[in-house]
Short mmCIF file of N, CA and C in Angstrom, two decimals:
data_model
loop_
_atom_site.label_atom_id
_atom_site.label_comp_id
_atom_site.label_asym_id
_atom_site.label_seq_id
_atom_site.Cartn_x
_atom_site.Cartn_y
_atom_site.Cartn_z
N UNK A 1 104.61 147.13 72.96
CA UNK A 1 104.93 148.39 73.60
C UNK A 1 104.43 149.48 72.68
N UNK A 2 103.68 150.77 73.28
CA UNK A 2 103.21 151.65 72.56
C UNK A 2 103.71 152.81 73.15
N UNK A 3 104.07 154.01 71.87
CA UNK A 3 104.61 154.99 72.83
C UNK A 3 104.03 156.15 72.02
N UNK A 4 103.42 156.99 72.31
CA UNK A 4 102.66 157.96 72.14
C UNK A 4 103.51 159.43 72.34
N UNK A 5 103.19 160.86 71.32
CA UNK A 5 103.51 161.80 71.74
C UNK A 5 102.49 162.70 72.23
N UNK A 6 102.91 163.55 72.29
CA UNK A 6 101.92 164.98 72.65
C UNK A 6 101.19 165.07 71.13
N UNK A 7 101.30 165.13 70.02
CA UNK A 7 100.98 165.48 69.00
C UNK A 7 99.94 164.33 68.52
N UNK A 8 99.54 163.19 69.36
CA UNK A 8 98.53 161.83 68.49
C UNK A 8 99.65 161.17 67.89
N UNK A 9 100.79 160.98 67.56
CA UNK A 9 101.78 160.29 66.64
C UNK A 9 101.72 159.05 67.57
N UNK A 10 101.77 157.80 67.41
CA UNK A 10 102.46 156.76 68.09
C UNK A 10 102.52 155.78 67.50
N UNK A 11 103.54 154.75 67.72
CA UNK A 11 104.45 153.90 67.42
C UNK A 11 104.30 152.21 68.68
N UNK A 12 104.39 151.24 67.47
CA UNK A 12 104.28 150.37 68.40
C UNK A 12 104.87 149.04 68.36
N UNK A 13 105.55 148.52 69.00
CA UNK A 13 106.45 146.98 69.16
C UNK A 13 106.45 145.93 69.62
N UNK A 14 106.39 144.68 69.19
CA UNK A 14 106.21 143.71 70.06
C UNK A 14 107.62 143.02 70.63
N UNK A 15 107.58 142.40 71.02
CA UNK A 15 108.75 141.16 71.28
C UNK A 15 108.29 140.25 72.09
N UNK A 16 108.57 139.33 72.25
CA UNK A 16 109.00 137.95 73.11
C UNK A 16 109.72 137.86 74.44
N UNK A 17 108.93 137.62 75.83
CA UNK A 17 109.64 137.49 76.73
C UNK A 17 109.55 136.12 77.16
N UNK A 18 111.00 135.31 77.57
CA UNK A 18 110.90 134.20 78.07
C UNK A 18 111.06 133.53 79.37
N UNK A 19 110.62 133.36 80.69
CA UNK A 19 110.65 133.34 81.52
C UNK A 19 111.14 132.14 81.77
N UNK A 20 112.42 131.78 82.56
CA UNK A 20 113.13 130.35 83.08
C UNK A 20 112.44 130.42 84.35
N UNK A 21 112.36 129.55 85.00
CA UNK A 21 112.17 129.14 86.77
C UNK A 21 113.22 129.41 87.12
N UNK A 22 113.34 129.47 88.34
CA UNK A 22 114.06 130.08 89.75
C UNK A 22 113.97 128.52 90.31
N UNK A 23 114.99 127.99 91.06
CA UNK A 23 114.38 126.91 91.72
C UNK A 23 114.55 127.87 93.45
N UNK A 24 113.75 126.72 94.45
CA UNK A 24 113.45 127.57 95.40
C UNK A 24 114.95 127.49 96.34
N UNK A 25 115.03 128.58 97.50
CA UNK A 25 115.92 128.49 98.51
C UNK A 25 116.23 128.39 99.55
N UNK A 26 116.46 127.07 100.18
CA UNK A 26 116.36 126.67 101.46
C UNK A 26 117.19 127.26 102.37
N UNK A 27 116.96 127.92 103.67
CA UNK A 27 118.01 128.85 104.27
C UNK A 27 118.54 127.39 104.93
N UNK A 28 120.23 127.94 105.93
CA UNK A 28 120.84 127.12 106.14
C UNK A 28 120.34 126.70 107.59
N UNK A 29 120.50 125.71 107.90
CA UNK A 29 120.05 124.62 109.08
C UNK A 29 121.03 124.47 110.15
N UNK A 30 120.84 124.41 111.53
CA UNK A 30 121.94 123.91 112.43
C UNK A 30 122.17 122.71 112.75
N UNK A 31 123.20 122.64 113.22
CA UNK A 31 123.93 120.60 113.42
C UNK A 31 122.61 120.67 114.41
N UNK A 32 122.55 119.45 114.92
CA UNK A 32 121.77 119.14 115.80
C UNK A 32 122.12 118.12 117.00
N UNK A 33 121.86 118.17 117.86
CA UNK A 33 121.87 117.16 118.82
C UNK A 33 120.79 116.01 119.19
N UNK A 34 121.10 115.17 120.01
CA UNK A 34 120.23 113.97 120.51
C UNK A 34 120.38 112.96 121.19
N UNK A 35 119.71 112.53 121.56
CA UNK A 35 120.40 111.22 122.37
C UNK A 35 119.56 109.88 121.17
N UNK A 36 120.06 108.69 121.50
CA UNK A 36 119.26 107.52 120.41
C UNK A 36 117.85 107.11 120.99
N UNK A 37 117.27 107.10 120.25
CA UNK A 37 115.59 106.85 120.41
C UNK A 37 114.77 107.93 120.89
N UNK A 38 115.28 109.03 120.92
CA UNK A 38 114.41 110.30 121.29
C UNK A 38 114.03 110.90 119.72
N UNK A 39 112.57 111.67 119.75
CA UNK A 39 112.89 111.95 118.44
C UNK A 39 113.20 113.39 119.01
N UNK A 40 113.59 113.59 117.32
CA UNK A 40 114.06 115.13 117.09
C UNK A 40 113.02 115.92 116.58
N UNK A 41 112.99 117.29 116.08
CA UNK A 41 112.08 117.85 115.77
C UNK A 41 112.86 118.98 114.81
N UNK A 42 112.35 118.83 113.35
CA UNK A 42 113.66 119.37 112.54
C UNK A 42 113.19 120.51 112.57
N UNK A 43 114.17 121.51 112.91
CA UNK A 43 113.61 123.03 112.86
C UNK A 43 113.05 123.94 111.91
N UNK A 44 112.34 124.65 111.77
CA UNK A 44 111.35 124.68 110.78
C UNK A 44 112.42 125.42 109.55
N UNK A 45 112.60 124.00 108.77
CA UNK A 45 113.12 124.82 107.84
C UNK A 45 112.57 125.57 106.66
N UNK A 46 113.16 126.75 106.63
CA UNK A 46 112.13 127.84 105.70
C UNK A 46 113.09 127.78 104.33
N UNK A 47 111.85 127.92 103.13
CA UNK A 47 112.99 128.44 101.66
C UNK A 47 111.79 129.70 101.34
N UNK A 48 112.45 130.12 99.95
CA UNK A 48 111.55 131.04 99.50
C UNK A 48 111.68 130.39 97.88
N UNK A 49 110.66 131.48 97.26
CA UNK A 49 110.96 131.24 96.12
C UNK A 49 110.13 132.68 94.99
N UNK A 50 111.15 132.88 93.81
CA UNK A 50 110.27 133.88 93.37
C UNK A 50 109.18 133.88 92.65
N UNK A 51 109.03 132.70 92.23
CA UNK A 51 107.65 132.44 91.74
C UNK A 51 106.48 132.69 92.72
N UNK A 52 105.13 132.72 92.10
CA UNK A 52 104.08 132.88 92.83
C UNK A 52 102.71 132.70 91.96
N UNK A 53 102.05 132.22 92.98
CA UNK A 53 100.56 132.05 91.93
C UNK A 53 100.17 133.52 91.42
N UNK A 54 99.28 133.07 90.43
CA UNK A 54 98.76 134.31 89.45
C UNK A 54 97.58 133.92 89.07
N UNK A 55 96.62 134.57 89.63
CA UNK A 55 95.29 134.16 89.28
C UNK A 55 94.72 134.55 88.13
N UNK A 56 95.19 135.98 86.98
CA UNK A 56 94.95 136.35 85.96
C UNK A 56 95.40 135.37 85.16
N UNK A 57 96.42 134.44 84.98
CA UNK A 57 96.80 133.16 84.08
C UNK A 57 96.31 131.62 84.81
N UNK A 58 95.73 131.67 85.49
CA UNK A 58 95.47 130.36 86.30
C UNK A 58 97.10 129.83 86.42
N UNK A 59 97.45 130.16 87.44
CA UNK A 59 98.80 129.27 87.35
C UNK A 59 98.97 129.24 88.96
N UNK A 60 99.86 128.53 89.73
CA UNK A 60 99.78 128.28 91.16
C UNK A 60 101.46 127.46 90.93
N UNK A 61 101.84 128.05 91.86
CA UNK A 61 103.56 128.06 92.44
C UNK A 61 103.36 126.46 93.47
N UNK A 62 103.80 124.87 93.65
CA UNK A 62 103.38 124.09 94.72
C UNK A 62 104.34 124.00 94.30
N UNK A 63 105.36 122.80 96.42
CA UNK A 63 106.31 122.54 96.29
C UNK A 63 105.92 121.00 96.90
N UNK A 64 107.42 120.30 96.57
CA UNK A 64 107.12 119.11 97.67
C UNK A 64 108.54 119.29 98.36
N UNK A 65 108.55 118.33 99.22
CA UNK A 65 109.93 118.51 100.32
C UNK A 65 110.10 116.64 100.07
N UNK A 66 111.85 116.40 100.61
CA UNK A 66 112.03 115.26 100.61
C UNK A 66 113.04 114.88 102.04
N UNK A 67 113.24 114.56 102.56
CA UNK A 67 113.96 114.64 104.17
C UNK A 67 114.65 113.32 103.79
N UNK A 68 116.01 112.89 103.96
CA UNK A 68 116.94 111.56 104.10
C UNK A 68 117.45 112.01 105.33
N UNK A 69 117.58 110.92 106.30
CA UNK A 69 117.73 111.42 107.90
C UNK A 69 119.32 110.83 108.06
N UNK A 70 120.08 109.94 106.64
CA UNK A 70 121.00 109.87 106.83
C UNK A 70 121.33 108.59 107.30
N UNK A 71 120.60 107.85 107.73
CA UNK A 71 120.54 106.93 108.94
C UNK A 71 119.87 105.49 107.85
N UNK A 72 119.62 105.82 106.27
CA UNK A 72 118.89 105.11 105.70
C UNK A 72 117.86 105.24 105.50
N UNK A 73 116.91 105.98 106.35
CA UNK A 73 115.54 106.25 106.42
C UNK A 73 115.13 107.55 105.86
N UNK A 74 114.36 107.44 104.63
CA UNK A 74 113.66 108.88 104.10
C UNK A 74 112.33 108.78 104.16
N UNK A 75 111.96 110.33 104.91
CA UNK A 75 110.91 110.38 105.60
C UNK A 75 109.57 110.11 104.70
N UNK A 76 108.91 109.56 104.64
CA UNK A 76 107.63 109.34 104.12
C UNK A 76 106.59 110.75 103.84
N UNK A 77 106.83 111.28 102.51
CA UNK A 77 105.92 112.55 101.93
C UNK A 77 104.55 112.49 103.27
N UNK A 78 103.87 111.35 103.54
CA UNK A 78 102.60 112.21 104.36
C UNK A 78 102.90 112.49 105.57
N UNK A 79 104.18 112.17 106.66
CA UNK A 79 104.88 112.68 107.54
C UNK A 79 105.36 113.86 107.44
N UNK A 80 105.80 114.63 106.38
CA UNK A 80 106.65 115.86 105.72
C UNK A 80 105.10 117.00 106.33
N UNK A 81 105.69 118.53 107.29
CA UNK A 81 104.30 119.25 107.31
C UNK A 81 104.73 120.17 106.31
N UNK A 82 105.17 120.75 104.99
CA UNK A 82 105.16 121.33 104.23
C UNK A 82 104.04 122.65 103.97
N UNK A 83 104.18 123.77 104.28
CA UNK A 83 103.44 124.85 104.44
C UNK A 83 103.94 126.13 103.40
N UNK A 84 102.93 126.36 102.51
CA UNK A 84 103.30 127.91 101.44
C UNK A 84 102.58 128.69 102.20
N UNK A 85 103.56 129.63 101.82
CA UNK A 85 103.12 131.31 101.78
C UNK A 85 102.93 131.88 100.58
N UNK A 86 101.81 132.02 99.96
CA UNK A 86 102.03 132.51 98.53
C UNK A 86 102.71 133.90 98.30
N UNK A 87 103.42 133.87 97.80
CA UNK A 87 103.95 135.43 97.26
C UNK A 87 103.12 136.28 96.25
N UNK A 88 103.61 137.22 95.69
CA UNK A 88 102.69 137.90 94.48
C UNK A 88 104.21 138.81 94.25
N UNK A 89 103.65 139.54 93.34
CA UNK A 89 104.35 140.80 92.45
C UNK A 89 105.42 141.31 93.17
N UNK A 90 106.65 141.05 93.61
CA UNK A 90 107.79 141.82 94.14
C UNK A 90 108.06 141.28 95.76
N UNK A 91 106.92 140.03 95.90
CA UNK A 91 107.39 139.77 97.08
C UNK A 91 107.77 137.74 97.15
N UNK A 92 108.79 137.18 97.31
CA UNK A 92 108.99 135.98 97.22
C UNK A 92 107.93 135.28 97.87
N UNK A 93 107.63 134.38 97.50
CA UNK A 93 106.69 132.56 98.42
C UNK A 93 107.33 132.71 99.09
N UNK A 94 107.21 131.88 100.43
CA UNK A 94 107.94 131.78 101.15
C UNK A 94 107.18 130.26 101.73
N UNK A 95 108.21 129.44 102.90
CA UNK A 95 107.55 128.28 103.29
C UNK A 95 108.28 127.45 104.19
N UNK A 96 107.63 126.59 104.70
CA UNK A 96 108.47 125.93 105.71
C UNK A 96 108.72 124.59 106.01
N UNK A 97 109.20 123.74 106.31
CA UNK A 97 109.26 122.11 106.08
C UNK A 97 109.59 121.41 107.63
N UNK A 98 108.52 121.13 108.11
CA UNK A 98 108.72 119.82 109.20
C UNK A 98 108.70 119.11 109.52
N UNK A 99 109.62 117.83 110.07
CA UNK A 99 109.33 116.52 110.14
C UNK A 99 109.96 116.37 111.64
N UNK A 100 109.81 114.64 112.26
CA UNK A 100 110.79 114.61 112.93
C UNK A 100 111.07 113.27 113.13
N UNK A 101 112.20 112.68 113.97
CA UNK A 101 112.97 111.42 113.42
C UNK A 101 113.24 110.83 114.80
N UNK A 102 113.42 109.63 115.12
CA UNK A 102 114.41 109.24 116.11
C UNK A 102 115.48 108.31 115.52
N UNK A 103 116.80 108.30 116.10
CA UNK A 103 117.75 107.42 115.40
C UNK A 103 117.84 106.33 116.53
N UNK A 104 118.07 105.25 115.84
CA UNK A 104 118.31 103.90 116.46
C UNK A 104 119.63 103.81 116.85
N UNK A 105 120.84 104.47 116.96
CA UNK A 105 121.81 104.02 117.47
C UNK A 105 123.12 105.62 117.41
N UNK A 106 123.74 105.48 118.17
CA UNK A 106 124.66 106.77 118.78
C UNK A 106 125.46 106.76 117.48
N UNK A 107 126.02 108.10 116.96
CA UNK A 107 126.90 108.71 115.81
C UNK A 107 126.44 109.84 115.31
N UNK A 108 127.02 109.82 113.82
CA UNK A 108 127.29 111.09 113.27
C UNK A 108 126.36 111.18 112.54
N UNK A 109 125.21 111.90 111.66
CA UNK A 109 124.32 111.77 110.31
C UNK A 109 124.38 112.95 109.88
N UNK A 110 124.05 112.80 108.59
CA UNK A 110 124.36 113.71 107.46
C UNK A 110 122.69 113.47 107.32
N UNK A 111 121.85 114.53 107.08
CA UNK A 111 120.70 114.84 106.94
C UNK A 111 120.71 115.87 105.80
N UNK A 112 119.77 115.20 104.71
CA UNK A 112 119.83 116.08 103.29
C UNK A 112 117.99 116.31 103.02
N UNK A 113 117.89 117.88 102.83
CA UNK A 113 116.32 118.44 103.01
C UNK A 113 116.75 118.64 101.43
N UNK A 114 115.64 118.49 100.87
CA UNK A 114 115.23 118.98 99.41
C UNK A 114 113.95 119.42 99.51
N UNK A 115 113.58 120.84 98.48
CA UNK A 115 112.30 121.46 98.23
C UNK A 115 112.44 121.26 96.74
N UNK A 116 111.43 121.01 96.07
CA UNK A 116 111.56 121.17 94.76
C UNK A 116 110.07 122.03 94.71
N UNK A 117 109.81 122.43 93.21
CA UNK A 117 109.28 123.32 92.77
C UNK A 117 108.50 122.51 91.66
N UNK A 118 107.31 123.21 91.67
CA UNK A 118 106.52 122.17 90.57
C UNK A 118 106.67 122.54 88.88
N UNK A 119 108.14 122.94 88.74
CA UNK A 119 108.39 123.49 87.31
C UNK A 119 109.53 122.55 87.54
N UNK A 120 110.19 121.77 88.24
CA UNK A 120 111.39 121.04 88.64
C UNK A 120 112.40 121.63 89.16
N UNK A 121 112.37 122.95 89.66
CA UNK A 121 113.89 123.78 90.57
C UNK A 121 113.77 123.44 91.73
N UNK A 122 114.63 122.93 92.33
CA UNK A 122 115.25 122.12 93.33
C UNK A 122 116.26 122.69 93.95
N UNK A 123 116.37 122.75 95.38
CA UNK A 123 117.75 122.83 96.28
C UNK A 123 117.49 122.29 97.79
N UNK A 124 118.39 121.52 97.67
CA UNK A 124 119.34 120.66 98.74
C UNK A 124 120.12 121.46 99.45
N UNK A 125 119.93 121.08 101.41
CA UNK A 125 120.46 121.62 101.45
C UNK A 125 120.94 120.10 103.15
N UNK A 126 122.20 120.40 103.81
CA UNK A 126 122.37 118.95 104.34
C UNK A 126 122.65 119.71 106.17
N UNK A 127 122.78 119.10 106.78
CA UNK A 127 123.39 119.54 108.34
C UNK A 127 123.58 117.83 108.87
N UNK A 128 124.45 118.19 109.60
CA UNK A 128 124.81 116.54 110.17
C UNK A 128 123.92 116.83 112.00
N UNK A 129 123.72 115.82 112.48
CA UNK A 129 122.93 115.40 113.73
C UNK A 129 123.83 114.44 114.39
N UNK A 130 124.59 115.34 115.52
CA UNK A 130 125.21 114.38 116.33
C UNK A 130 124.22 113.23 117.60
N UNK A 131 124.15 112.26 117.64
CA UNK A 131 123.55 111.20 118.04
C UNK A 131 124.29 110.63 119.19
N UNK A 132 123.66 111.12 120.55
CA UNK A 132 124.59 110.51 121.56
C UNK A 132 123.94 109.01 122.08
N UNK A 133 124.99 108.27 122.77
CA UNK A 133 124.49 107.36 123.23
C UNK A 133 123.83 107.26 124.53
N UNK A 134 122.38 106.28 125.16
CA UNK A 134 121.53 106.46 125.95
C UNK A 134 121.76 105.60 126.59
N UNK A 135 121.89 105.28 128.19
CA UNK A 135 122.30 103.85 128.59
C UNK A 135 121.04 103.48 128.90
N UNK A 136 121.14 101.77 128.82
CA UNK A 136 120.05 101.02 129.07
C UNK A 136 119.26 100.81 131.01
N UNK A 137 118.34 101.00 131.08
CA UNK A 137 117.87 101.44 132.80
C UNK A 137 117.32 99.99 132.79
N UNK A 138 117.11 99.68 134.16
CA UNK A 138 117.46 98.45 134.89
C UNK A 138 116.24 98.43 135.88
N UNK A 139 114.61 98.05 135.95
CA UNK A 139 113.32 98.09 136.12
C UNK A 139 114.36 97.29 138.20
N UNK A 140 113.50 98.43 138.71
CA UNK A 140 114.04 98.02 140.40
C UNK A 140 113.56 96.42 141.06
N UNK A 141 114.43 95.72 141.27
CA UNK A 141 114.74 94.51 141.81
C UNK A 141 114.25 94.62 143.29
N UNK A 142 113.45 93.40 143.85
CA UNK A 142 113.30 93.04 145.45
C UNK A 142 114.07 93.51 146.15
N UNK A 143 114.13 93.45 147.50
CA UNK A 143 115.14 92.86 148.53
C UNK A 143 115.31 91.29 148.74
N UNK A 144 116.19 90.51 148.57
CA UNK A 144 116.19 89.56 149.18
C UNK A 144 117.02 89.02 150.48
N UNK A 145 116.36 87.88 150.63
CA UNK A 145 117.19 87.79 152.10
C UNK A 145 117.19 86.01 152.42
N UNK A 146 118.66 85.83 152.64
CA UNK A 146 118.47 84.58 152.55
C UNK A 146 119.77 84.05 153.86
N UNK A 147 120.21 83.09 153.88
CA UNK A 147 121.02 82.27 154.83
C UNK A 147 122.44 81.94 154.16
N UNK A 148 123.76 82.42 155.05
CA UNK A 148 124.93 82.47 154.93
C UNK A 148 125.12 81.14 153.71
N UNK A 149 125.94 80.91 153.01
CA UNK A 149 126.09 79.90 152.22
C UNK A 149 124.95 78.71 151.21
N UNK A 150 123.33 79.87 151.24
CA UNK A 150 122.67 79.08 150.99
C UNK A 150 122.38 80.05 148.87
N UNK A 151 122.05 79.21 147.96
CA UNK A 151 122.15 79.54 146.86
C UNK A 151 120.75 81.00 146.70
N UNK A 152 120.97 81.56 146.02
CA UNK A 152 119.69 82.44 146.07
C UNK A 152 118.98 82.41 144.45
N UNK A 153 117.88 82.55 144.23
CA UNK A 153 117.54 82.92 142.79
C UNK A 153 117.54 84.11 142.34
N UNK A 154 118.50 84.64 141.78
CA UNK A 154 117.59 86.54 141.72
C UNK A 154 116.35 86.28 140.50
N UNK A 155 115.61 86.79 140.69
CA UNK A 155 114.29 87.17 139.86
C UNK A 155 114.64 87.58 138.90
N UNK A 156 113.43 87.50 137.49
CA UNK A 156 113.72 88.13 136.39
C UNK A 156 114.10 89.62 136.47
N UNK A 157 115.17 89.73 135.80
CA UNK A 157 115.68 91.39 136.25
C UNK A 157 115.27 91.85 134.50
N UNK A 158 114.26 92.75 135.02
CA UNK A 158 114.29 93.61 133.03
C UNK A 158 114.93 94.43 132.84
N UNK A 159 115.19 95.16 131.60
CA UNK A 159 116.15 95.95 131.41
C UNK A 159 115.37 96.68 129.76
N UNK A 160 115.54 98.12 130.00
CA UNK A 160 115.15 98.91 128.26
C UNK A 160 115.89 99.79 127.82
N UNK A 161 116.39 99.90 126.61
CA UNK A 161 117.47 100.84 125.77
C UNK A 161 116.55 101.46 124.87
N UNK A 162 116.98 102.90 124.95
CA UNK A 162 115.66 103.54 123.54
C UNK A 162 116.68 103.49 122.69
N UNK A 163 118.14 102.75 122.70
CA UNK A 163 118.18 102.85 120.79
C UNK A 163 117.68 101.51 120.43
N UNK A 164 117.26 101.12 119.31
CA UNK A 164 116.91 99.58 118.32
C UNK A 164 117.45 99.54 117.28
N UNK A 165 117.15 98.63 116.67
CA UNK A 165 117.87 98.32 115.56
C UNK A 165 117.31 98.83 114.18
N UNK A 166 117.98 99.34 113.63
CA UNK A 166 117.29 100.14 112.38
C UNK A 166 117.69 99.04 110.66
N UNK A 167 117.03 98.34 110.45
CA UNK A 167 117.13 97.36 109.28
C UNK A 167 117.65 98.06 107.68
#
């Protein structure tokens, strides 16, 4: 720091500034609904963050995202659509995280989103997904027609449920 008068006199100081990370901030999410085997489509969840690239230091702000659907299944990073907004000088990153899921069977899930920050600041943030149940439909059967007291075969009758079994 240099500080100068009217007269040519000036004076001058250094010090040390140390900069911690910020980890980023995921806004909050709504419960969700569904029926089993439909997928969902997680709403675009946005965080910010105050970091930002700086091209005078070569430095660049990246995040990754991590999705647990609750259900056992965490979403696979190249499924995740993860999108920056770079920020600069007085204005936050900003960004958004999408995936989407179907659950194999009717209930309650606890769904936990993480953004982390490529300095390691991290926040979690969770919403539960109510999961209704879908009844199984019944592929349309013949007419048949047969004689008072005589045995009949019914035909293969198919049948499909969109929930399955999740291992």
């Amino acid at each position: 720091l240099t500080v100068k008068d009217d007269d040519g006199g000036a004076a001058t100081s250094t010090f040390g500034v140390t900069v911690r990370n910020s980890s980023p901030t995921i806004a909050a999410l709504p419960p969700l609904v569904t029926g089993e085997g439909t997928f969902i489509q997680l709403p675009p969840a946005t965080f910010t963050d105050p970091g930002f690239d700086n091209q005078a230091r070569i430095t660049a702000e990246d995040f990754t995202a991590t999705i647990d659907w609750g259900d056992g299944t965490v979403e696979p990073a190249a499924d995740i659509t993860l999108v920056e907004i770079p920020g600069r000088e007085g204005t936050l990153t900003r960004g958004t995280v999408q995936a989407k899921h179907a659950y194999g069977d009717d209930g309650r899930y606890i769904v936990t989103l993480a953004v982390k920050d490529d300095d390691g600041g991290l926040d979690t943030k969770t919403f539960p997904v109510t999961v209704h149940n879908s009844s199984p439909t019944i592929a349309a059967l013949p007419s048949l027609v047969t004689d008072e007291g005589t045995f009949i075969q019914l035909p293969p009758a198919t049948f499909s449920d969109p929930g399955f079994d999740n291992p």
